[in-house]
Coordinates of C-alpha atoms in Angstrom, one line a residue:
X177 CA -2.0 5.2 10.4
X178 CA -1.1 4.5 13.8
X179 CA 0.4 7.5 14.9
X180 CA -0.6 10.0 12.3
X181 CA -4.8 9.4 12.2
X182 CA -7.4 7.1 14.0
X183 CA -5.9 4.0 16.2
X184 CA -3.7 5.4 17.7
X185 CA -5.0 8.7 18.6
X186 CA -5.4 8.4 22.4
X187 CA -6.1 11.8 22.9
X188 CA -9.3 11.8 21.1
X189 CA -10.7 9.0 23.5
X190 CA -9.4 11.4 26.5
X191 CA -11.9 14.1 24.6
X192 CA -14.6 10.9 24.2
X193 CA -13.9 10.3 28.1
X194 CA -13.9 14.5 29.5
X195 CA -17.2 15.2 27.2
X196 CA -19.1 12.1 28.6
X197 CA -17.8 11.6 31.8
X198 CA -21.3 11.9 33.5
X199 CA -22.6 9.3 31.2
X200 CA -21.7 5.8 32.8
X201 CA -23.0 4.0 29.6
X202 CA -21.0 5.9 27.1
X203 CA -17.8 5.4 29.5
X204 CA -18.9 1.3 29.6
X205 CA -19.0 1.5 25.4
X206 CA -15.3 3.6 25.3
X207 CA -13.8 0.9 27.4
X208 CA -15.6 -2.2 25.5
X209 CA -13.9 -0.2 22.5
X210 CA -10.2 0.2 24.0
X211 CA -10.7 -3.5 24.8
X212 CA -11.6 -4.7 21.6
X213 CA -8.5 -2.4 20.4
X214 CA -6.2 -3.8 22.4
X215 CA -6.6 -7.1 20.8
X216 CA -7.6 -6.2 17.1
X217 CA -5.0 -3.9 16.2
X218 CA -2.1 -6.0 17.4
X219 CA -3.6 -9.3 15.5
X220 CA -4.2 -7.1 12.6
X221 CA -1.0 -5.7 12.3
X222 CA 0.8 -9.0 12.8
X223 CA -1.0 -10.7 9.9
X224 CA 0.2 -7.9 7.8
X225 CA 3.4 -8.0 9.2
X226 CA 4.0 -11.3 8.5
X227 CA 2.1 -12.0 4.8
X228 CA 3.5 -8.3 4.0
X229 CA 7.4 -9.2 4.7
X230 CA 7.2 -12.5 3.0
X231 CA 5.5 -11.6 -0.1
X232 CA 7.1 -8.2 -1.2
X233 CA 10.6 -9.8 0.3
X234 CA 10.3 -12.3 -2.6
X235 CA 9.1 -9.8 -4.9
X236 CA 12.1 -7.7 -4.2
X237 CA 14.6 -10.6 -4.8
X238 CA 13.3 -11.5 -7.9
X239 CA 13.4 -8.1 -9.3
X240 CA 16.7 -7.3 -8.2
X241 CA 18.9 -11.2 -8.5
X242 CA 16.6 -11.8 -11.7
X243 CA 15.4 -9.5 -13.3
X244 CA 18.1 -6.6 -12.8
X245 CA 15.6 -3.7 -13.2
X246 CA 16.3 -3.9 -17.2
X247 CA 13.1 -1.7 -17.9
X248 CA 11.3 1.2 -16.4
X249 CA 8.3 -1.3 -15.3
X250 CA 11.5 -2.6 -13.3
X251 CA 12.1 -0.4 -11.5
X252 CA 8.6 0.6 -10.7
X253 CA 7.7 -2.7 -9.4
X254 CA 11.0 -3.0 -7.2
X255 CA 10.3 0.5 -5.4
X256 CA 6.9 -0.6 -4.6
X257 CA 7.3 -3.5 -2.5
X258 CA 10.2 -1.9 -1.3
X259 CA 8.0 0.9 0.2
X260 CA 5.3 -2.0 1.4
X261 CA 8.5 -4.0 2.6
X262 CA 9.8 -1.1 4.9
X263 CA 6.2 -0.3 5.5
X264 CA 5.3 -3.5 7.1
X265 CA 8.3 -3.7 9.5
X266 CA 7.1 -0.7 11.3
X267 CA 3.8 -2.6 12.7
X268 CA 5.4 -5.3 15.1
X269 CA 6.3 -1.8 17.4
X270 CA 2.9 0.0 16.8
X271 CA 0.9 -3.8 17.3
X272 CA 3.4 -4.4 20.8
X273 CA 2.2 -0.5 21.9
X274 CA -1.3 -1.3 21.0
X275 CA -1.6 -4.2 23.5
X276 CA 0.9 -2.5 26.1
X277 CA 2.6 1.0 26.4
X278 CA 5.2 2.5 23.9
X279 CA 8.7 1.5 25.6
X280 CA 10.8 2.2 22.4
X281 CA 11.4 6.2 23.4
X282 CA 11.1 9.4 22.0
X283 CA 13.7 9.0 18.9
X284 CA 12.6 5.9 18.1
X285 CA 8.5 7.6 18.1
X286 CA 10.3 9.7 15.6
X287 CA 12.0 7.5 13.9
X288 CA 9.2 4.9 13.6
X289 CA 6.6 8.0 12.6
X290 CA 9.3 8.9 10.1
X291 CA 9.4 5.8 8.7
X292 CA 5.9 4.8 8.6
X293 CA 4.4 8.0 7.1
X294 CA 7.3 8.2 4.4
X295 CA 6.6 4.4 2.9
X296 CA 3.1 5.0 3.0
X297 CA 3.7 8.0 0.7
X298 CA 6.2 6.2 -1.5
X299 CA 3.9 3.2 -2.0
X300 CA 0.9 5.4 -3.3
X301 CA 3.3 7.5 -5.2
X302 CA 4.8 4.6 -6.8
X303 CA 1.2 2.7 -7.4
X304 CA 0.5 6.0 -9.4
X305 CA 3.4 6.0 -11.2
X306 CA 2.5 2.1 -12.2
X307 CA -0.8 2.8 -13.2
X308 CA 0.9 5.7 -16.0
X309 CA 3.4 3.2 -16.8
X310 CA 1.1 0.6 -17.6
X311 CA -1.1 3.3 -20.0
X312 CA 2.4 4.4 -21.5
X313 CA 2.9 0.5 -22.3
X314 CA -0.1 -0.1 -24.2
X315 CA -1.3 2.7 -25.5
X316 CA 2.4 4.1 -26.8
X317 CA 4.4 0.7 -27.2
X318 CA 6.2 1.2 -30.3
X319 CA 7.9 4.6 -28.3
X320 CA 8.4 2.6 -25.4
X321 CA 9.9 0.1 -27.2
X322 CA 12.3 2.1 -28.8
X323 CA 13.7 4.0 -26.0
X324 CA 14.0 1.8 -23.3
X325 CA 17.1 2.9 -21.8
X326 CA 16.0 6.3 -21.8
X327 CA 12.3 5.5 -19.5
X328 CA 14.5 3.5 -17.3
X329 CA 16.7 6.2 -16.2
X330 CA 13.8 8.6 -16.2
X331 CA 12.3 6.0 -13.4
X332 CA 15.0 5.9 -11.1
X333 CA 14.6 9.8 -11.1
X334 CA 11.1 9.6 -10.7
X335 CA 11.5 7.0 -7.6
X336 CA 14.1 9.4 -6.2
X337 CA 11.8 12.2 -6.3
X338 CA 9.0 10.3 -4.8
X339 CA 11.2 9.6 -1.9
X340 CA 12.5 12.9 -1.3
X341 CA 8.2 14.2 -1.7
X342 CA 7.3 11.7 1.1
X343 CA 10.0 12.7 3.0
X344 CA 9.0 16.3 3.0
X345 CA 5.6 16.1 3.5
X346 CA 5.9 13.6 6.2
X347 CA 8.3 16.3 8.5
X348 CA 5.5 16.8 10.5
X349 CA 5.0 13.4 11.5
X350 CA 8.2 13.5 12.7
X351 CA 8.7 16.8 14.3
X352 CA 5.4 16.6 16.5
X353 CA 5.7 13.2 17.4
X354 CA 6.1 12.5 21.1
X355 CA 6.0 10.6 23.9
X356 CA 2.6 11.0 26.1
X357 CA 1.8 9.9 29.7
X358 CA -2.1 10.1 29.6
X359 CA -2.4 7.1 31.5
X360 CA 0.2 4.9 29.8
X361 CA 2.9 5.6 27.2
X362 CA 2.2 6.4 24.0
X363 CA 3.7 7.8 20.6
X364 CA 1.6 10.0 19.0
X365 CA 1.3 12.6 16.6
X366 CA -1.0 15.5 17.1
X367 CA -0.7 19.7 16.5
X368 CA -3.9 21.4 16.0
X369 CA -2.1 24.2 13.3
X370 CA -1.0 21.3 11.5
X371 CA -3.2 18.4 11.3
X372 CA -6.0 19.8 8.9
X373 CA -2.6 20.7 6.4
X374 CA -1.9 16.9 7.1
X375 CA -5.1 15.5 6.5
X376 CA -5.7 17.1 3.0
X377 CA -2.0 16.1 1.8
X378 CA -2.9 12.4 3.0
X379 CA -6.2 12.7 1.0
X380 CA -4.2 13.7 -1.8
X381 CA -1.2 11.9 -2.0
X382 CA -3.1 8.3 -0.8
X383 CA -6.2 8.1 -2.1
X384 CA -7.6 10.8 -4.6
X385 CA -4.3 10.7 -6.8
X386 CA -4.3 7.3 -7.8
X387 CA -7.6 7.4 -8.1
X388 CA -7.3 9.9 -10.9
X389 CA -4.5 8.3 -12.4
X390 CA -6.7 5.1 -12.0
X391 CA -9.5 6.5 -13.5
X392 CA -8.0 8.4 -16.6
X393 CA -4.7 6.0 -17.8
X394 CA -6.9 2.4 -17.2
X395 CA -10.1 4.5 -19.4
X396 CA -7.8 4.8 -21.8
X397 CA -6.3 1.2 -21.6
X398 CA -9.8 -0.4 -21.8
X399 CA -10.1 1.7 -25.2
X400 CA -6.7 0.5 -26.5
X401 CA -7.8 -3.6 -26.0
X402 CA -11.2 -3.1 -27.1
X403 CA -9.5 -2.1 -30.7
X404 CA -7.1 -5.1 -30.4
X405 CA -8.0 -8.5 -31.9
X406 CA -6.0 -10.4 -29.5
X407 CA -7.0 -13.3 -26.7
X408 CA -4.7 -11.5 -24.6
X409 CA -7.2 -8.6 -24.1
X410 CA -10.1 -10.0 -22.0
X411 CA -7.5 -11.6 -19.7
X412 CA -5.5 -8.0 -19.0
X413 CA -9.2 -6.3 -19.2
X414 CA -10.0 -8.7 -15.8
X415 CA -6.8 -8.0 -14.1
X416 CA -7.4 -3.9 -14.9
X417 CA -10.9 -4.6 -13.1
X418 CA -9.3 -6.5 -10.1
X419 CA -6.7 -3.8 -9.8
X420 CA -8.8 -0.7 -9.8
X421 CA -11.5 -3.0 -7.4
X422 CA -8.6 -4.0 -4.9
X423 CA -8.1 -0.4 -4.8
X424 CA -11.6 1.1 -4.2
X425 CA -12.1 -1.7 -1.7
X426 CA -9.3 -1.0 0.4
X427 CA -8.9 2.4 0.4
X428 CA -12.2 4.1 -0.1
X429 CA -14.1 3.0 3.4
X430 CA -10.9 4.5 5.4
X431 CA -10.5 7.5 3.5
X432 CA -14.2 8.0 3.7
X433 CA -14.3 7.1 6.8
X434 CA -11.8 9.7 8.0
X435 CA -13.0 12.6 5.5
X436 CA -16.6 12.6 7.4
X437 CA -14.9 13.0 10.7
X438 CA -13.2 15.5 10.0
X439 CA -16.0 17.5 9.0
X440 CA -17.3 17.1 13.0
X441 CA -15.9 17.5 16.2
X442 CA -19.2 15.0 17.1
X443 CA -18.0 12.3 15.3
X444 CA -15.0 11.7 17.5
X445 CA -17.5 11.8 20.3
X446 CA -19.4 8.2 18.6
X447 CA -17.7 5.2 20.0
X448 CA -19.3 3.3 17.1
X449 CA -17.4 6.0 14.7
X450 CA -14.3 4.7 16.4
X451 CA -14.7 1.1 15.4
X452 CA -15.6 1.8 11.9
X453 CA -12.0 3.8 11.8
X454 CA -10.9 0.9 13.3
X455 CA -11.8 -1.6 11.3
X456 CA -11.6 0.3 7.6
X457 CA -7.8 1.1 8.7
X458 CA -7.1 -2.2 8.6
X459 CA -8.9 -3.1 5.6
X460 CA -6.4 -0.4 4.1
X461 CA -3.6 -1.9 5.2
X462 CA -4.5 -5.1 3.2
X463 CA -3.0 -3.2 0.1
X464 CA 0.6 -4.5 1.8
X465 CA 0.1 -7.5 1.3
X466 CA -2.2 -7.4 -2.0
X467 CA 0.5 -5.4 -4.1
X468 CA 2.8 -8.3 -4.8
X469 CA 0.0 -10.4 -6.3
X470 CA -1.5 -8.1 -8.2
X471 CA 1.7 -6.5 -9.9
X472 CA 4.3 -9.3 -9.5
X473 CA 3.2 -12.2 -9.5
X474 CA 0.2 -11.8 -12.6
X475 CA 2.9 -11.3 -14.7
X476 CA 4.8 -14.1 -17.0
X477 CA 8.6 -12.9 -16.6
X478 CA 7.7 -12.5 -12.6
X479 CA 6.8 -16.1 -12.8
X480 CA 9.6 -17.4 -14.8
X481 CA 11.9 -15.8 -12.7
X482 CA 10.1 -16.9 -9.5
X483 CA 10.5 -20.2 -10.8
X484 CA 14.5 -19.5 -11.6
X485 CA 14.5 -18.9 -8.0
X486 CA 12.7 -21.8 -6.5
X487 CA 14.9 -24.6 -8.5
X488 CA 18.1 -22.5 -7.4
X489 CA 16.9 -22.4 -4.0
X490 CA 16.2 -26.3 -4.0
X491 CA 12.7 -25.5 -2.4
X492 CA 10.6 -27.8 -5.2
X493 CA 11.6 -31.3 -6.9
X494 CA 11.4 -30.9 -10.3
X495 CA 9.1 -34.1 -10.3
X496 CA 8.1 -33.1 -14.1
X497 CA 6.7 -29.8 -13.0
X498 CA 9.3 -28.2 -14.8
X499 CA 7.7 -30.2 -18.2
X500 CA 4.7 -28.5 -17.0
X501 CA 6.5 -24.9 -16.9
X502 CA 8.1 -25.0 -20.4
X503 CA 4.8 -26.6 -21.8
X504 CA 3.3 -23.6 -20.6
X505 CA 5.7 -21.1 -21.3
X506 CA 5.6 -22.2 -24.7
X507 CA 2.1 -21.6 -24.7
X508 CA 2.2 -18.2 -24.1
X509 CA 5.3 -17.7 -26.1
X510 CA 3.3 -19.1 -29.0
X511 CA 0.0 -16.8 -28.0
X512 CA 2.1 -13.9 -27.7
X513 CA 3.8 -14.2 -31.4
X514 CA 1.5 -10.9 -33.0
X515 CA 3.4 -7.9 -32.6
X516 CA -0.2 -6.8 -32.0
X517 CA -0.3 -8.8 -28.8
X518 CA 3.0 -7.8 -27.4
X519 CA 1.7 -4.4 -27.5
X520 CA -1.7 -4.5 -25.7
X521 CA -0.7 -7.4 -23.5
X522 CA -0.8 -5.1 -20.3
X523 CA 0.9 -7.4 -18.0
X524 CA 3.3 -9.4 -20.1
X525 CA 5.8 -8.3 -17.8

């Protein structure tokens, strides 16, 4: 995070700078790093910025004009690119601070620390909280299928909840952020009784939760389609494997990354440590703009819908793509008929 870990940590390269200031080469490799910074971070954060807004914007629409959030996967699916959406908007100020000095003030370091810790909570919560949905879809369908109304008021309680969680545990963030004048402006966070307490909750919360819920609910997934005799099974059996691999790819070099520093007061001393946090950071925040795809627009209501909303918008001339559409809605209508299929389809959404 910008303010709450690696990037953005200023202070640590004051530590890099008073621990080697004797050594001329290891001062000449910290500034070839705070130069390379200064330009990565901001074009980083930009492309995020901008594939990030546009596809969980549409995401969000669709789900909420289309859709209506009729079932608990609903509502799942619209908090999550909600999070990602309110997530994203945050980078424009900490890419502008990168390249410059933070001129946005102390409430708005708050404010922006606030916001960008809470929606990074709230988008691993709710990616957990898909993951057990999707098991509770397959491997239980007739229950879910009968109660319906029932799971979709439970998951606007559970989304609350997850809000209010990253909320609290993102106080800190907000509390000890500040303004610092080490040689230009910054916002960061930092409070040495605090920041191990804050290092173990992100562990937690981002990356070794959904893991487990990753790692149990999609095990026993793969065991529910492997008893089905349905096509639709090696197709959801690929997108499981592309969701748990966009996961481990992302996430697993900065977590790691940050873990093994922490175990070392030396390892914020390597400049070549620095640009691996660097660069695995925003590896991580590819997630933003890799949730829509992979739990939107995979699944065939999403794409209907989508579809709704790109002949009402005018965007497309129906040019006998439509024909196209229905012959291939059809399709899967007609592929879907089992009852067998409708319940181990994972993302007939």
């Amino acid at each position: 995070m910008p303010a709450t870990t690696d990037t953005m940590d200023d202070e640590h390269h004051d530590t890099v700078g008073w621990l080697f200031g004797n050594s001329s080469d290891n001062r000449q490799r910290h500034e070839q790093f705070l130069k390379f910074k200064e330009v990565f971070v901001p074009c980083m954060y930009l492309v995020v910025f901008v594939f990030g807004l546009l596809g969980n914007s549409l995401v969000l629409i669709v789900y909420i004009f289309y859709q209506k959030l009729r079932s608990l996967t609903d509502v799942f699916l619209a908090n999550l690119p909600l999070a990602d959406l309110v997530f994203v908007c945050t980078l424009p100020f900490w890419a502008y601070a990168g390249t410059y000095e933070w001129v946005f003030g102390t409430v708005m370091c708050k404010a922006l620390q606030g916001m960008y810790t809470v929606n990074f909570y709230v988008s691993m919560l709710t990616l957990t909280c898909i993951t057990v949905d999707r098991f509770i879809v397959v491997v239980q369908a007739t229950r879910v299928f009968s109660q319906q109304a029932k799971w979709k008021v439970w998951g606007q309680l559970t989304c609350l909840l997850i809000w209010v969680t990253s909320l609290l545990v993102s106080l800190p963030n907000i509390i000890y952020g500040s303004v610092e004048h080490p040689d230009k402006r910054i916002c960061q966070y930092h409070d040495e009784a605090t920041s191990t307490v804050v290092l173990v909750t992100q562990m937690t919360l981002g990356f070794f939760l959904p893991l487990l819920a990753m790692t149990v609910c999609y095990s026993g997934i793969i065991k529910t389609l492997l008893h089905a005799r349905s096509f639709q099974k090696h197709k959801s059996l690929k997108i499981i494997f592309l969701v748990v691999a966009m996961f481990l790819l992302t996430q697993t070099p900065f977590n790691l990354t940050k873990l093994i520093r922490s175990t070392s007061w030396e390892f914020y001393t390597m400049t070549s440590f620095e640009y691996a946090i660097l660069v695995t950071e925003a590896i991580a925040y590819l997630r933003a703009c890799l949730n829509p795809v992979l739990y939107a627009f995979v699944g065939l209501k999403f794409r209907r819908n989508l579809w709704k909303l790109v002949k009402d918008v005018g965007c497309l001339p129906y040019l006998g793509v439509s024909n196209q559409w229905k012959s291939s809605e059809d399709n899967s209508k007609t592929c879907s008929a089992s009852p067998n299929v409708q319940t181990t389809s994972m993302f007939q959404l």
